[in-house]
């Protein structure tokens, strides 16, 4: 089994985040876990800058993707036992490997301006959709979005996008995605 997880950027400032992620991962059924990390307040700062001094949508989008390298490099070393996949070559090797271990992947190792994807290059695409795209690329059996809020799983991705719980682009991928699960990691960590 192969599981893709997105570690929400809103979780980045939580105390003992890496402990919470690892404790959650241990409680899951055995699977190869492939994770990416969101941008959190770094991306929020760019969003505010873009609102004040608008830039070309595509350029702003790729600036944000570039900032995800920072959150990857910050969180990666904190995840004991996780393998860090930071280059396109490492990502290609990971796609062929099916051992039940945990990997954190730099977003720009598989998603950059030169790649073809159906994702809009604007604010409608966040790491929710990028994780969805990753799950399609690796043939994942499950997509888990680790969030800092409760999510009504009975709602469709389109409904959740209209409520601002997920981005609009992930809803565009809905018919191609594996089963999607939402986890309020903040609440799980407090248990």
GROMACS .gro file of C-alpha atoms in nm:
model
  191
    1UNK     CA    1   0.000   0.000   0.000
    2UNK     CA    2   0.117   0.352  -0.079
    3UNK     CA    3  -0.008   0.655   0.113
    4UNK     CA    4   0.051   1.020   0.024
    5UNK     CA    5   0.019   1.272   0.305
    6UNK     CA    6   0.014   1.648   0.299
    7UNK     CA    7   0.137   1.810   0.619
    8UNK     CA    8  -0.055   2.134   0.637
    9UNK     CA    9   0.145   2.452   0.662
   10UNK     CA   10  -0.086   2.570   0.939
   11UNK     CA   11   0.069   2.297   1.156
   12UNK     CA   12   0.428   2.418   1.116
   13UNK     CA   13   0.436   2.630   1.431
   14UNK     CA   14   0.292   2.361   1.659
   15UNK     CA   15   0.509   2.243   1.944
   16UNK     CA   16   0.650   1.895   1.881
   17UNK     CA   17   0.507   1.875   1.529
   18UNK     CA   18   0.751   1.605   1.422
   19UNK     CA   19   0.657   1.393   1.727
   20UNK     CA   20   0.287   1.432   1.638
   21UNK     CA   21   0.345   1.330   1.276
   22UNK     CA   22   0.552   1.029   1.371
   23UNK     CA   23   0.306   0.918   1.642
   24UNK     CA   24   0.020   0.946   1.391
   25UNK     CA   25   0.215   0.752   1.126
   26UNK     CA   26   0.288   0.465   1.366
   27UNK     CA   27  -0.087   0.423   1.431
   28UNK     CA   28  -0.166   0.380   1.060
   29UNK     CA   29  -0.191   0.051   0.872
   30UNK     CA   30   0.143  -0.048   0.717
   31UNK     CA   31   0.211   0.144   0.398
   32UNK     CA   32   0.479   0.333   0.219
   33UNK     CA   33   0.422   0.693   0.328
   34UNK     CA   34   0.516   0.976   0.094
   35UNK     CA   35   0.470   1.321   0.242
   36UNK     CA   36   0.497   1.683   0.140
   37UNK     CA   37   0.479   1.988   0.363
   38UNK     CA   38   0.280   2.307   0.307
   39UNK     CA   39   0.407   2.660   0.328
   40UNK     CA   40   0.207   2.805   0.617
   41UNK     CA   41   0.292   3.160   0.712
   42UNK     CA   42   0.559   3.190   0.441
   43UNK     CA   43   0.291   3.155   0.175
   44UNK     CA   44   0.051   3.375   0.373
   45UNK     CA   45   0.313   3.652   0.360
   46UNK     CA   46   0.335   3.620  -0.019
   47UNK     CA   47  -0.045   3.625  -0.039
   48UNK     CA   48  -0.045   3.956   0.152
   49UNK     CA   49   0.232   4.096  -0.069
   50UNK     CA   50   0.044   3.993  -0.382
   51UNK     CA   51  -0.273   4.159  -0.254
   52UNK     CA   52  -0.084   4.485  -0.193
   53UNK     CA   53   0.141   4.472  -0.502
   54UNK     CA   54  -0.011   4.223  -0.749
   55UNK     CA   55   0.225   4.024  -0.964
   56UNK     CA   56   0.166   3.794  -1.261
   57UNK     CA   57  -0.027   3.491  -1.131
   58UNK     CA   58   0.209   3.234  -1.281
   59UNK     CA   59   0.518   3.407  -1.142
   60UNK     CA   60   0.365   3.435  -0.793
   61UNK     CA   61   0.261   3.069  -0.804
   62UNK     CA   62   0.614   2.949  -0.879
   63UNK     CA   63   0.761   3.181  -0.616
   64UNK     CA   64   0.536   3.006  -0.363
   65UNK     CA   65   0.640   2.663  -0.488
   66UNK     CA   66   1.000   2.773  -0.440
   67UNK     CA   67   0.927   2.865  -0.078
   68UNK     CA   68   0.810   2.509  -0.014
   69UNK     CA   69   1.177   2.407  -0.035
   70UNK     CA   70   1.228   2.606   0.287
   71UNK     CA   71   0.957   2.422   0.481
   72UNK     CA   72   1.083   2.087   0.344
   73UNK     CA   73   1.437   2.164   0.460
   74UNK     CA   74   1.313   2.282   0.798
   75UNK     CA   75   1.082   1.989   0.877
   76UNK     CA   76   1.270   1.706   0.704
   77UNK     CA   77   1.561   1.673   0.948
   78UNK     CA   78   1.315   1.667   1.239
   79UNK     CA   79   1.142   1.351   1.113
   80UNK     CA   80   1.361   1.074   1.253
   81UNK     CA   81   1.383   0.776   1.021
   82UNK     CA   82   1.217   0.947   0.726
   83UNK     CA   83   1.407   0.950   0.400
   84UNK     CA   84   1.437   1.291   0.236
   85UNK     CA   85   1.382   1.299  -0.139
   86UNK     CA   86   1.501   1.636  -0.264
   87UNK     CA   87   1.583   1.593  -0.634
   88UNK     CA   88   1.395   1.476  -0.944
   89UNK     CA   89   1.629   1.175  -0.962
   90UNK     CA   90   1.552   1.075  -0.602
   91UNK     CA   91   1.180   1.116  -0.672
   92UNK     CA   92   1.202   0.890  -0.978
   93UNK     CA   93   1.376   0.622  -0.768
   94UNK     CA   94   1.106   0.658  -0.502
   95UNK     CA   95   0.833   0.597  -0.760
   96UNK     CA   96   0.988   0.257  -0.837
   97UNK     CA   97   1.037   0.162  -0.470
   98UNK     CA   98   0.750   0.004  -0.275
   99UNK     CA   99   0.904  -0.067   0.065
  100UNK     CA  100   0.696   0.029   0.368
  101UNK     CA  101   0.899   0.323   0.484
  102UNK     CA  102   0.844   0.697   0.517
  103UNK     CA  103   0.964   0.967   0.279
  104UNK     CA  104   0.935   1.344   0.278
  105UNK     CA  105   0.957   1.480  -0.075
  106UNK     CA  106   1.052   1.832  -0.177
  107UNK     CA  107   0.768   1.962  -0.393
  108UNK     CA  108   1.007   2.096  -0.655
  109UNK     CA  109   1.149   1.746  -0.699
  110UNK     CA  110   0.833   1.651  -0.891
  111UNK     CA  111   0.641   1.976  -0.953
  112UNK     CA  112   0.810   2.274  -1.119
  113UNK     CA  113   0.750   2.512  -1.407
  114UNK     CA  114   0.892   2.266  -1.661
  115UNK     CA  115   0.656   1.981  -1.562
  116UNK     CA  116   0.322   1.915  -1.723
  117UNK     CA  117   0.028   1.906  -1.486
  118UNK     CA  118  -0.339   1.997  -1.493
  119UNK     CA  119  -0.296   2.233  -1.197
  120UNK     CA  120  -0.367   2.603  -1.250
  121UNK     CA  121  -0.063   2.820  -1.189
  122UNK     CA  122  -0.239   3.063  -0.955
  123UNK     CA  123  -0.383   3.091  -0.603
  124UNK     CA  124  -0.640   2.815  -0.669
  125UNK     CA  125  -0.355   2.564  -0.638
  126UNK     CA  126  -0.210   2.502  -0.294
  127UNK     CA  127  -0.033   2.201  -0.146
  128UNK     CA  128  -0.371   2.025  -0.115
  129UNK     CA  129  -0.384   1.998  -0.495
  130UNK     CA  130  -0.010   1.940  -0.524
  131UNK     CA  131  -0.044   1.644  -0.284
  132UNK     CA  132  -0.336   1.523  -0.494
  133UNK     CA  133  -0.122   1.547  -0.806
  134UNK     CA  134   0.157   1.359  -0.625
  135UNK     CA  135  -0.089   1.082  -0.532
  136UNK     CA  136  -0.178   1.045  -0.900
  137UNK     CA  137   0.186   1.045  -1.011
  138UNK     CA  138   0.285   0.769  -0.768
  139UNK     CA  139  -0.035   0.564  -0.795
  140UNK     CA  140  -0.119   0.607  -0.426
  141UNK     CA  141  -0.388   0.400  -0.260
  142UNK     CA  142  -0.480   0.683  -0.024
  143UNK     CA  143  -0.439   1.060   0.008
  144UNK     CA  144  -0.433   1.197   0.363
  145UNK     CA  145  -0.456   1.570   0.426
  146UNK     CA  146  -0.322   1.649   0.773
  147UNK     CA  147  -0.492   1.971   0.880
  148UNK     CA  148  -0.530   2.184   1.191
  149UNK     CA  149  -0.910   2.177   1.178
  150UNK     CA  150  -1.192   1.926   1.175
  151UNK     CA  151  -1.330   1.843   0.830
  152UNK     CA  152  -1.674   1.707   0.750
  153UNK     CA  153  -1.572   1.405   0.544
  154UNK     CA  154  -1.929   1.362   0.417
  155UNK     CA  155  -1.881   1.676   0.205
  156UNK     CA  156  -1.749   1.654  -0.148
  157UNK     CA  157  -1.416   1.811  -0.238
  158UNK     CA  158  -1.610   2.073  -0.436
  159UNK     CA  159  -1.815   2.163  -0.127
  160UNK     CA  160  -1.503   2.171   0.089
  161UNK     CA  161  -1.332   2.395  -0.167
  162UNK     CA  162  -1.627   2.637  -0.161
  163UNK     CA  163  -1.591   2.650   0.220
  164UNK     CA  164  -1.217   2.719   0.194
  165UNK     CA  165  -1.119   2.391   0.364
  166UNK     CA  166  -0.927   2.270   0.057
  167UNK     CA  167  -0.818   2.454  -0.254
  168UNK     CA  168  -1.025   2.471  -0.571
  169UNK     CA  169  -0.765   2.284  -0.777
  170UNK     CA  170  -0.785   1.966  -0.568
  171UNK     CA  171  -1.157   1.952  -0.644
  172UNK     CA  172  -1.066   1.959  -1.016
  173UNK     CA  173  -0.868   1.635  -0.962
  174UNK     CA  174  -1.144   1.461  -0.763
  175UNK     CA  175  -1.226   1.194  -1.024
  176UNK     CA  176  -0.857   1.091  -1.050
  177UNK     CA  177  -0.771   1.083  -0.680
  178UNK     CA  178  -0.746   0.779  -0.456
  179UNK     CA  179  -0.971   0.784  -0.148
  180UNK     CA  180  -0.910   1.107   0.045
  181UNK     CA  181  -0.894   1.116   0.424
  182UNK     CA  182  -0.876   1.424   0.645
  183UNK     CA  183  -0.701   1.420   0.982
  184UNK     CA  184  -0.708   1.703   1.232
  185UNK     CA  185  -0.351   1.648   1.349
  186UNK     CA  186  -0.382   1.929   1.604
  187UNK     CA  187  -0.668   1.747   1.778
  188UNK     CA  188  -0.494   1.408   1.751
  189UNK     CA  189  -0.182   1.550   1.914
  190UNK     CA  190  -0.385   1.681   2.206
  191UNK     CA  191  -0.530   1.336   2.283
   0.00000   0.00000   0.00000
